[in-house]
Amino acid sequence: MTSPLRALRLRARRSLDPAHYDYYAGGAGDERALGENERAFARLALLPRILRGAERRDTTVALFGDRAAMPVIVSPTAFHRLAHPQGERAVARATAAAGTILTTGMAATTPVAAVVDAARSERPDAAVWFQLYLQPEPEVTEALVRRAEKAGCSALVVTVDSPVFGRRERDERHGFHDLPAGLAAENMRDLPGTGPGGLRAIAMSPASSWDDLRRLRSMTALPVLLKGVLHPEDARLAVAEGVDGLIVSNHGGRQLDAAPATVEALPRIADAVAGRIPVLLDGGVRRGSDAALALALGATAVGVGRPVLWGLAADGEKGVRQVLDLLHTEFDHTLALCGGRSPADLTRDMVVTRGRPAGTGGSPW
Ligand SMILES: Cc1cc2nc3c(=O)[nH]c(=O)nc-3n(C[C@H](O)[C@H](O)[C@H](O)COP(=O)(O)O)c2cc1C
Ligand SMILES: CCCCC(=O)C(=O)O
């Protein structure tokens, strides 16, 4: 059986330049983290509860003052105009129409203001978050923050899993290191001291520290999420620092290939945070039931990266809408089958590991 998402990926593969397909699909090193993200979900199972459901479920979640129609949001992915001429605008409209939150990023091929406009043209209260990497020069970081604020973004997502860029062997093989003529990292234009901007203006900052994060937080009143947290001690530090939310992520297996599957890292992070701030997760979510598993293990919401790119490459705005609607329908269906009325009804006691009898001490949770 071919799942609808897999079918879209195969269509996307046919429509994309092979170097661009491999850039989207690939991961670092042997792609262990990439593969494990999906396989780890497949190793988990849900113990449904009975006789306590509702005629209609409420799948909405609240996140930092925004509401999403489902606990599935769009993770930041670079260069959407490689996939489709409408690029980030198409993703913004589809995400707004699906009622959920888009995270656009500093590596977008459409300026953040245009992305927010596209989302709001579809739904006036659509929420867009902005993802950034801390830049070596604080003035550059600050200029990006101002761009996001001015555009109307409602949260900042600081990606902290990329002190250096991952080693992606597919990109090496294709020699894919820059954007084709006509495309640029539009948010990087005309920033202080970065020259004409574009992709090469995006710097990784191996020496950035909690001090730099404090400085960023002092620049803005927007909620700040850290993306790429895997160690429970970092989760504790982040809460102590006053960070507003965490995203458990291994960057879709594109950074540290030795990183664990995100859903396996999640329970310890959730325990460390103990409900004090929302914990999100991304990596390997391909079904509504994957979202349900992550919620049961302590996530407030999950993000999807590649599924959105496959929808975009296969069928533009319509393809992205199809992906998000499918995940919504599947999540609602899973919730109904588990006897849940709302996402809060998915709890850790409902998660077991396949291949081991439940209740025999076999579950790591
Ligand atoms: C092609 C591609 C580009 C990405 N670009 C970014 C980025 O610019 N910033 C970032 O924080 N994460 C980036 N990510 C990581 C995603 O935000 C997310 O963590 C990951 O894709 C989730 O895994 P999934 O693709 O299995 O859903 C990118 C991922 C992909 C596949
Ligand atoms: C400098 C572009 C960053 C894109 C990215 O994060 C990725 O390809 O995973």
PDB file of C-alpha atoms in Angstrom, residues 35-303:
ATOM      1  CA  GLY A  35      15.567   7.160   9.155  1.00  0.00           C
ATOM      2  CA  GLU A  36      15.176   6.653  12.904  1.00  0.00           C
ATOM      3  CA  ASN A  37      12.794   9.606  13.245  1.00  0.00           C
ATOM      4  CA  GLU A  38      10.191   7.701  11.222  1.00  0.00           C
ATOM      5  CA  ARG A  39      11.092   4.213  12.439  1.00  0.00           C
ATOM      6  CA  ALA A  40      10.829   5.240  16.097  1.00  0.00           C
ATOM      7  CA  PHE A  41       7.177   6.225  15.583  1.00  0.00           C
ATOM      8  CA  ALA A  42       6.567   2.859  13.936  1.00  0.00           C
ATOM      9  CA  ARG A  43       7.956   1.124  17.035  1.00  0.00           C
ATOM     10  CA  LEU A  44       5.333   2.754  19.257  1.00  0.00           C
ATOM     11  CA  ALA A  45       1.687   1.866  19.744  1.00  0.00           C
ATOM     12  CA  LEU A  46      -1.324   3.468  21.396  1.00  0.00           C
ATOM     13  CA  LEU A  47      -3.537   1.698  23.913  1.00  0.00           C
ATOM     14  CA  PRO A  48      -6.943   3.153  23.101  1.00  0.00           C
ATOM     15  CA  ARG A  49      -9.389   3.990  25.899  1.00  0.00           C
ATOM     16  CA  ILE A  50     -13.019   2.917  25.544  1.00  0.00           C
ATOM     17  CA  LEU A  51     -16.492   4.280  26.234  1.00  0.00           C
ATOM     18  CA  ARG A  52     -15.495   7.867  26.842  1.00  0.00           C
ATOM     19  CA  GLY A  53     -15.454   9.589  23.472  1.00  0.00           C
ATOM     20  CA  ALA A  54     -17.527  12.415  22.025  1.00  0.00           C
ATOM     21  CA  GLU A  55     -19.641  12.963  18.939  1.00  0.00           C
ATOM     22  CA  ARG A  56     -17.208  15.686  17.828  1.00  0.00           C
ATOM     23  CA  ARG A  57     -13.648  16.234  18.932  1.00  0.00           C
ATOM     24  CA  ASP A  58     -11.952  19.551  19.623  1.00  0.00           C
ATOM     25  CA  THR A  59      -8.525  19.294  17.971  1.00  0.00           C
ATOM     26  CA  THR A  60      -7.470  22.914  18.535  1.00  0.00           C
ATOM     27  CA  VAL A  61      -4.420  23.889  20.567  1.00  0.00           C
ATOM     28  CA  ALA A  62      -3.299  27.226  22.009  1.00  0.00           C
ATOM     29  CA  LEU A  63       0.334  28.222  21.546  1.00  0.00           C
ATOM     30  CA  PHE A  64       1.789  31.501  22.827  1.00  0.00           C
ATOM     31  CA  GLY A  65      -1.433  33.420  22.201  1.00  0.00           C
ATOM     32  CA  ASP A  66      -2.025  31.843  18.780  1.00  0.00           C
ATOM     33  CA  ARG A  67      -4.538  29.099  18.105  1.00  0.00           C
ATOM     34  CA  ALA A  68      -4.068  26.227  15.704  1.00  0.00           C
ATOM     35  CA  ALA A  69      -6.935  24.103  14.415  1.00  0.00           C
ATOM     36  CA  MET A  70      -4.835  21.007  15.065  1.00  0.00           C
ATOM     37  CA  PRO A  71      -1.673  20.180  16.984  1.00  0.00           C
ATOM     38  CA  VAL A  72       0.308  19.998  13.736  1.00  0.00           C
ATOM     39  CA  ILE A  73       2.149  23.102  12.580  1.00  0.00           C
ATOM     40  CA  VAL A  74       4.623  23.795   9.763  1.00  0.00           C
ATOM     41  CA  SER A  75       8.319  23.624  10.652  1.00  0.00           C
ATOM     42  CA  PRO A  76      10.753  26.004   8.954  1.00  0.00           C
ATOM     43  CA  THR A  77      12.278  24.684   5.742  1.00  0.00           C
ATOM     44  CA  ALA A  78      14.515  26.627   3.393  1.00  0.00           C
ATOM     45  CA  PHE A  79      14.117  27.624  -0.258  1.00  0.00           C
ATOM     46  CA  HIS A  80      10.486  26.886  -1.176  1.00  0.00           C
ATOM     47  CA  ARG A  81      10.865  28.449  -4.601  1.00  0.00           C
ATOM     48  CA  LEU A  82      13.095  25.532  -5.567  1.00  0.00           C
ATOM     49  CA  ALA A  83       9.950  23.419  -5.300  1.00  0.00           C
ATOM     50  CA  HIS A  84       7.379  25.702  -6.913  1.00  0.00           C
ATOM     51  CA  PRO A  85       7.335  29.225  -8.404  1.00  0.00           C
ATOM     52  CA  GLN A  86       4.813  30.340  -5.750  1.00  0.00           C
ATOM     53  CA  GLY A  87       7.141  29.000  -3.047  1.00  0.00           C
ATOM     54  CA  GLU A  88       6.583  30.322   0.469  1.00  0.00           C
ATOM     55  CA  ARG A  89       3.479  32.267  -0.587  1.00  0.00           C
ATOM     56  CA  ALA A  90       1.730  29.049  -1.605  1.00  0.00           C
ATOM     57  CA  VAL A  91       2.743  27.392   1.675  1.00  0.00           C
ATOM     58  CA  ALA A  92       1.543  30.446   3.639  1.00  0.00           C
ATOM     59  CA  ARG A  93      -1.900  30.440   1.989  1.00  0.00           C
ATOM     60  CA  ALA A  94      -2.351  26.698   2.380  1.00  0.00           C
ATOM     61  CA  THR A  95      -1.252  26.746   6.025  1.00  0.00           C
ATOM     62  CA  ALA A  96      -3.558  29.651   6.837  1.00  0.00           C
ATOM     63  CA  ALA A  97      -6.450  27.918   5.054  1.00  0.00           C
ATOM     64  CA  ALA A  98      -5.783  24.753   7.055  1.00  0.00           C
ATOM     65  CA  GLY A  99      -6.030  26.864  10.217  1.00  0.00           C
ATOM     66  CA  THR A 100      -2.562  26.202  11.484  1.00  0.00           C
ATOM     67  CA  ILE A 101       0.725  28.019  12.131  1.00  0.00           C
ATOM     68  CA  LEU A 102       3.548  28.533   9.646  1.00  0.00           C
ATOM     69  CA  THR A 103       7.153  28.989  10.695  1.00  0.00           C
ATOM     70  CA  THR A 104       8.971  30.857   7.961  1.00  0.00           C
ATOM     71  CA  GLY A 105      12.694  31.294   8.191  1.00  0.00           C
ATOM     72  CA  MET A 106      15.722  33.370   7.406  1.00  0.00           C
ATOM     73  CA  ALA A 107      16.516  30.953   4.551  1.00  0.00           C
ATOM     74  CA  ALA A 108      13.180  31.619   2.812  1.00  0.00           C
ATOM     75  CA  THR A 109      13.226  32.601  -0.853  1.00  0.00           C
ATOM     76  CA  THR A 110      10.390  35.076  -0.161  1.00  0.00           C
ATOM     77  CA  PRO A 111      10.704  38.011   2.270  1.00  0.00           C
ATOM     78  CA  VAL A 112       8.975  37.494   5.621  1.00  0.00           C
ATOM     79  CA  ALA A 113       6.613  40.446   5.064  1.00  0.00           C
ATOM     80  CA  ALA A 114       5.333  38.913   1.832  1.00  0.00           C
ATOM     81  CA  VAL A 115       4.891  35.540   3.549  1.00  0.00           C
ATOM     82  CA  VAL A 116       2.793  37.089   6.333  1.00  0.00           C
ATOM     83  CA  ASP A 117       0.735  39.045   3.751  1.00  0.00           C
ATOM     84  CA  ALA A 118       0.029  35.861   1.802  1.00  0.00           C
ATOM     85  CA  ALA A 119      -1.095  34.065   4.979  1.00  0.00           C
ATOM     86  CA  ARG A 120      -3.331  36.973   6.061  1.00  0.00           C
ATOM     87  CA  SER A 121      -4.852  37.302   2.578  1.00  0.00           C
ATOM     88  CA  GLU A 122      -6.182  33.803   3.173  1.00  0.00           C
ATOM     89  CA  ARG A 123      -7.139  34.259   6.824  1.00  0.00           C
ATOM     90  CA  PRO A 124      -6.788  37.653   8.531  1.00  0.00           C
ATOM     91  CA  ASP A 125      -5.782  36.196  11.902  1.00  0.00           C
ATOM     92  CA  ALA A 126      -3.313  33.661  10.481  1.00  0.00           C
ATOM     93  CA  ALA A 127      -0.220  33.216  12.659  1.00  0.00           C
ATOM     94  CA  VAL A 128       3.302  33.176  11.229  1.00  0.00           C
ATOM     95  CA  TRP A 129       6.404  32.573  13.342  1.00  0.00           C
ATOM     96  CA  PHE A 130       9.935  33.491  12.275  1.00  0.00           C
ATOM     97  CA  GLN A 131      12.917  31.109  12.540  1.00  0.00           C
ATOM     98  CA  LEU A 132      16.451  32.414  12.804  1.00  0.00           C
ATOM     99  CA  TYR A 133      19.971  31.331  13.583  1.00  0.00           C
ATOM    100  CA  LEU A 134      21.850  33.545  16.038  1.00  0.00           C
ATOM    101  CA  GLN A 135      24.281  35.503  13.896  1.00  0.00           C
ATOM    102  CA  PRO A 136      27.887  36.224  14.892  1.00  0.00           C
ATOM    103  CA  GLU A 137      27.104  39.959  14.807  1.00  0.00           C
ATOM    104  CA  PRO A 138      24.260  40.893  17.187  1.00  0.00           C
ATOM    105  CA  GLU A 139      23.271  43.790  14.894  1.00  0.00           C
ATOM    106  CA  VAL A 140      22.472  41.288  12.155  1.00  0.00           C
ATOM    107  CA  THR A 141      20.364  39.198  14.527  1.00  0.00           C
ATOM    108  CA  GLU A 142      18.604  42.354  15.682  1.00  0.00           C
ATOM    109  CA  ALA A 143      17.868  43.516  12.123  1.00  0.00           C
ATOM    110  CA  LEU A 144      16.274  40.123  11.421  1.00  0.00           C
ATOM    111  CA  VAL A 145      14.198  40.328  14.589  1.00  0.00           C
ATOM    112  CA  ARG A 146      12.939  43.771  13.546  1.00  0.00           C
ATOM    113  CA  ARG A 147      12.012  42.447  10.094  1.00  0.00           C
ATOM    114  CA  ALA A 148       9.998  39.659  11.668  1.00  0.00           C
ATOM    115  CA  GLU A 149       8.291  42.003  14.135  1.00  0.00           C
ATOM    116  CA  LYS A 150       7.472  44.559  11.470  1.00  0.00           C
ATOM    117  CA  ALA A 151       6.022  41.855   9.237  1.00  0.00           C
ATOM    118  CA  GLY A 152       3.672  40.798  12.045  1.00  0.00           C
ATOM    119  CA  CYS A 153       5.209  37.511  13.175  1.00  0.00           C
ATOM    120  CA  SER A 154       3.979  36.393  16.577  1.00  0.00           C
ATOM    121  CA  ALA A 155       6.912  34.272  17.810  1.00  0.00           C
ATOM    122  CA  LEU A 156      10.616  33.725  17.197  1.00  0.00           C
ATOM    123  CA  VAL A 157      12.074  30.257  16.762  1.00  0.00           C
ATOM    124  CA  VAL A 158      15.807  30.189  17.422  1.00  0.00           C
ATOM    125  CA  THR A 159      17.447  27.124  15.908  1.00  0.00           C
ATOM    126  CA  VAL A 160      20.202  25.943  18.238  1.00  0.00           C
ATOM    127  CA  ASP A 161      21.161  22.600  16.684  1.00  0.00           C
ATOM    128  CA  SER A 162      23.414  24.088  14.024  1.00  0.00           C
ATOM    129  CA  PRO A 163      26.592  25.521  15.558  1.00  0.00           C
ATOM    130  CA  VAL A 164      28.081  24.302  12.277  1.00  0.00           C
ATOM    131  CA  PHE A 165      26.289  23.083   9.186  1.00  0.00           C
ATOM    132  CA  GLY A 166      25.587  19.337   8.860  1.00  0.00           C
ATOM    133  CA  ARG A 167      27.610  17.239   6.422  1.00  0.00           C
ATOM    134  CA  ARG A 168      25.146  16.116   3.797  1.00  0.00           C
ATOM    135  CA  GLU A 169      26.680  13.689   1.398  1.00  0.00           C
ATOM    136  CA  ARG A 170      23.889  13.898  -1.168  1.00  0.00           C
ATOM    137  CA  ASP A 171      24.565  17.623  -1.532  1.00  0.00           C
ATOM    138  CA  GLU A 172      28.294  16.930  -1.831  1.00  0.00           C
ATOM    139  CA  ARG A 173      27.646  14.444  -4.606  1.00  0.00           C
ATOM    140  CA  HIS A 174      25.524  16.929  -6.561  1.00  0.00           C
ATOM    141  CA  GLY A 175      27.746  19.890  -5.755  1.00  0.00           C
ATOM    142  CA  PHE A 176      24.623  21.632  -4.429  1.00  0.00           C
ATOM    143  CA  HIS A 177      25.916  24.540  -2.371  1.00  0.00           C
ATOM    144  CA  ASP A 178      24.105  27.585  -3.696  1.00  0.00           C
ATOM    145  CA  LEU A 179      20.771  28.699  -5.081  1.00  0.00           C
ATOM    146  CA  PRO A 180      20.150  28.897  -8.819  1.00  0.00           C
ATOM    147  CA  ALA A 181      20.175  32.329 -10.450  1.00  0.00           C
ATOM    148  CA  GLY A 182      17.046  34.306  -9.653  1.00  0.00           C
ATOM    149  CA  LEU A 183      16.550  32.837  -6.173  1.00  0.00           C
ATOM    150  CA  ALA A 184      17.965  34.278  -2.962  1.00  0.00           C
ATOM    151  CA  ALA A 185      17.571  34.108   0.800  1.00  0.00           C
ATOM    152  CA  GLU A 186      15.424  37.241   0.649  1.00  0.00           C
ATOM    153  CA  ASN A 187      15.461  38.032   4.366  1.00  0.00           C
ATOM    154  CA  MET A 188      19.230  38.351   4.245  1.00  0.00           C
ATOM    155  CA  ARG A 189      19.290  41.330   1.873  1.00  0.00           C
ATOM    156  CA  ASP A 190      20.751  44.636   3.015  1.00  0.00           C
ATOM    157  CA  LEU A 191      21.610  43.641   6.559  1.00  0.00           C
ATOM    158  CA  PRO A 192      24.314  45.524   8.448  1.00  0.00           C
ATOM    159  CA  GLY A 193      27.772  44.474   7.269  1.00  0.00           C
ATOM    160  CA  THR A 194      26.648  41.472   5.173  1.00  0.00           C
ATOM    161  CA  GLY A 195      27.170  42.891   1.693  1.00  0.00           C
ATOM    162  CA  PRO A 196      24.478  42.239  -0.875  1.00  0.00           C
ATOM    163  CA  GLY A 197      23.087  39.372   1.184  1.00  0.00           C
ATOM    164  CA  GLY A 198      21.574  36.182  -0.158  1.00  0.00           C
ATOM    165  CA  LEU A 199      22.335  32.665   0.961  1.00  0.00           C
ATOM    166  CA  ARG A 200      25.990  33.216   1.719  1.00  0.00           C
ATOM    167  CA  ALA A 201      25.060  35.882   4.242  1.00  0.00           C
ATOM    168  CA  ILE A 202      23.575  33.192   6.520  1.00  0.00           C
ATOM    169  CA  ALA A 203      26.237  32.378   9.072  1.00  0.00           C
ATOM    170  CA  MET A 204      26.405  29.562  11.576  1.00  0.00           C
ATOM    171  CA  SER A 205      27.798  30.643  14.949  1.00  0.00           C
ATOM    172  CA  PRO A 206      29.668  27.845  16.728  1.00  0.00           C
ATOM    173  CA  ALA A 207      30.568  30.137  19.618  1.00  0.00           C
ATOM    174  CA  SER A 208      27.077  31.392  20.439  1.00  0.00           C
ATOM    175  CA  SER A 209      26.045  30.992  24.058  1.00  0.00           C
ATOM    176  CA  TRP A 210      23.235  31.519  26.565  1.00  0.00           C
ATOM    177  CA  ASP A 211      24.499  35.109  26.782  1.00  0.00           C
ATOM    178  CA  ASP A 212      23.678  35.613  23.107  1.00  0.00           C
ATOM    179  CA  LEU A 213      20.259  34.155  23.699  1.00  0.00           C
ATOM    180  CA  ARG A 214      19.728  36.559  26.627  1.00  0.00           C
ATOM    181  CA  ARG A 215      20.726  39.405  24.361  1.00  0.00           C
ATOM    182  CA  LEU A 216      18.216  38.281  21.754  1.00  0.00           C
ATOM    183  CA  ARG A 217      15.461  38.041  24.356  1.00  0.00           C
ATOM    184  CA  SER A 218      16.264  41.545  25.559  1.00  0.00           C
ATOM    185  CA  MET A 219      15.716  42.826  22.003  1.00  0.00           C
ATOM    186  CA  THR A 220      12.129  41.698  21.692  1.00  0.00           C
ATOM    187  CA  ALA A 221       8.837  41.171  23.468  1.00  0.00           C
ATOM    188  CA  LEU A 222       7.963  38.257  21.196  1.00  0.00           C
ATOM    189  CA  PRO A 223       7.867  34.756  22.684  1.00  0.00           C
ATOM    190  CA  VAL A 224      11.107  32.874  21.985  1.00  0.00           C
ATOM    191  CA  LEU A 225      11.247  29.129  21.300  1.00  0.00           C
ATOM    192  CA  LEU A 226      14.449  27.094  21.118  1.00  0.00           C
ATOM    193  CA  LYS A 227      14.463  24.580  18.271  1.00  0.00           C
ATOM    194  CA  GLY A 228      16.769  21.596  18.383  1.00  0.00           C
ATOM    195  CA  VAL A 229      16.796  20.668  22.065  1.00  0.00           C
ATOM    196  CA  LEU A 230      17.569  16.990  22.817  1.00  0.00           C
ATOM    197  CA  HIS A 231      19.316  16.957  26.212  1.00  0.00           C
ATOM    198  CA  PRO A 232      17.054  17.209  29.277  1.00  0.00           C
ATOM    199  CA  GLU A 233      19.604  19.384  31.075  1.00  0.00           C
ATOM    200  CA  ASP A 234      19.362  21.963  28.264  1.00  0.00           C
ATOM    201  CA  ALA A 235      15.604  21.871  28.646  1.00  0.00           C
ATOM    202  CA  ARG A 236      16.000  22.653  32.375  1.00  0.00           C
ATOM    203  CA  LEU A 237      18.433  25.479  31.613  1.00  0.00           C
ATOM    204  CA  ALA A 238      16.065  26.901  29.005  1.00  0.00           C
ATOM    205  CA  VAL A 239      13.187  26.972  31.487  1.00  0.00           C
ATOM    206  CA  ALA A 240      15.433  28.617  34.086  1.00  0.00           C
ATOM    207  CA  GLU A 241      16.445  31.229  31.490  1.00  0.00           C
ATOM    208  CA  GLY A 242      12.803  32.083  30.866  1.00  0.00           C
ATOM    209  CA  VAL A 243      12.563  30.687  27.345  1.00  0.00           C
ATOM    210  CA  ASP A 244       8.907  30.457  26.272  1.00  0.00           C
ATOM    211  CA  GLY A 245       8.897  27.088  24.497  1.00  0.00           C
ATOM    212  CA  LEU A 246      11.056  24.219  23.240  1.00  0.00           C
ATOM    213  CA  ILE A 247      11.091  22.220  20.050  1.00  0.00           C
ATOM    214  CA  VAL A 248      12.562  18.751  20.402  1.00  0.00           C
ATOM    215  CA  SER A 249      14.210  18.332  17.016  1.00  0.00           C
ATOM    216  CA  ASN A 250      17.241  16.849  15.306  1.00  0.00           C
ATOM    217  CA  HIS A 251      16.695  19.103  12.279  1.00  0.00           C
ATOM    218  CA  GLY A 252      15.115  16.252  10.345  1.00  0.00           C
ATOM    219  CA  GLY A 253      18.337  14.239  10.640  1.00  0.00           C
ATOM    220  CA  ARG A 254      20.301  16.921   8.787  1.00  0.00           C
ATOM    221  CA  GLN A 255      22.737  17.959  11.520  1.00  0.00           C
ATOM    222  CA  LEU A 256      24.129  15.433  14.045  1.00  0.00           C
ATOM    223  CA  ASP A 257      23.619  12.036  12.444  1.00  0.00           C
ATOM    224  CA  ALA A 258      24.301  10.350  15.783  1.00  0.00           C
ATOM    225  CA  ALA A 259      21.321  12.147  17.338  1.00  0.00           C
ATOM    226  CA  PRO A 260      18.450   9.981  18.577  1.00  0.00           C
ATOM    227  CA  ALA A 261      15.000   9.863  17.076  1.00  0.00           C
ATOM    228  CA  THR A 262      13.118  12.864  18.386  1.00  0.00           C
ATOM    229  CA  VAL A 263      10.165  10.883  19.738  1.00  0.00           C
ATOM    230  CA  GLU A 264      12.633   8.848  21.806  1.00  0.00           C
ATOM    231  CA  ALA A 265      14.200  12.011  23.251  1.00  0.00           C
ATOM    232  CA  LEU A 266      10.814  13.576  24.004  1.00  0.00           C
ATOM    233  CA  PRO A 267       9.764  11.856  27.264  1.00  0.00           C
ATOM    234  CA  ARG A 268      12.894  12.907  29.163  1.00  0.00           C
ATOM    235  CA  ILE A 269      12.540  16.480  27.921  1.00  0.00           C
ATOM    236  CA  ALA A 270       8.888  16.526  28.917  1.00  0.00           C
ATOM    237  CA  ASP A 271       9.866  15.262  32.375  1.00  0.00           C
ATOM    238  CA  ALA A 272      12.569  17.921  32.738  1.00  0.00           C
ATOM    239  CA  VAL A 273      10.169  20.688  31.718  1.00  0.00           C
ATOM    240  CA  ALA A 274       7.339  19.312  33.887  1.00  0.00           C
ATOM    241  CA  GLY A 275       4.632  21.334  32.172  1.00  0.00           C
ATOM    242  CA  ARG A 276       6.220  24.724  32.855  1.00  0.00           C
ATOM    243  CA  ILE A 277       6.437  25.685  29.160  1.00  0.00           C
ATOM    244  CA  PRO A 278       5.087  24.052  25.974  1.00  0.00           C
ATOM    245  CA  VAL A 279       7.258  21.377  24.379  1.00  0.00           C
ATOM    246  CA  LEU A 280       6.893  20.783  20.643  1.00  0.00           C
ATOM    247  CA  LEU A 281       8.519  18.102  18.510  1.00  0.00           C
ATOM    248  CA  ASP A 282       9.405  17.653  14.870  1.00  0.00           C
ATOM    249  CA  GLY A 283      11.039  14.905  12.838  1.00  0.00           C
ATOM    250  CA  GLY A 284       9.420  11.932  11.149  1.00  0.00           C
ATOM    251  CA  VAL A 285       5.772  12.901  11.641  1.00  0.00           C
ATOM    252  CA  ARG A 286       4.014  11.342   8.644  1.00  0.00           C
ATOM    253  CA  ARG A 287       0.613  10.372  10.021  1.00  0.00           C
ATOM    254  CA  GLY A 288      -1.951  11.888  12.345  1.00  0.00           C
ATOM    255  CA  SER A 289      -1.241   8.927  14.626  1.00  0.00           C
ATOM    256  CA  ASP A 290       2.419  10.029  14.885  1.00  0.00           C
ATOM    257  CA  ALA A 291       1.179  13.390  16.145  1.00  0.00           C
ATOM    258  CA  ALA A 292      -1.063  11.569  18.641  1.00  0.00           C
ATOM    259  CA  LEU A 293       1.894   9.510  19.923  1.00  0.00           C
ATOM    260  CA  ALA A 294       4.016  12.634  20.412  1.00  0.00           C
ATOM    261  CA  LEU A 295       1.188  14.382  22.251  1.00  0.00           C
ATOM    262  CA  ALA A 296       0.693  11.360  24.489  1.00  0.00           C
ATOM    263  CA  LEU A 297       4.413  11.516  25.329  1.00  0.00           C
ATOM    264  CA  GLY A 298       4.198  15.162  26.346  1.00  0.00           C
ATOM    265  CA  ALA A 299       4.267  17.381  23.258  1.00  0.00           C
ATOM    266  CA  THR A 300       1.745  20.203  22.900  1.00  0.00           C
ATOM    267  CA  ALA A 301       2.083  20.116  19.113  1.00  0.00           C
ATOM    268  CA  VAL A 302       4.286  18.691  16.378  1.00  0.00           C
ATOM    269  CA  GLY A 303       5.846  20.240  13.292  1.00  0.00           C
TER     270      GLY A 303
END
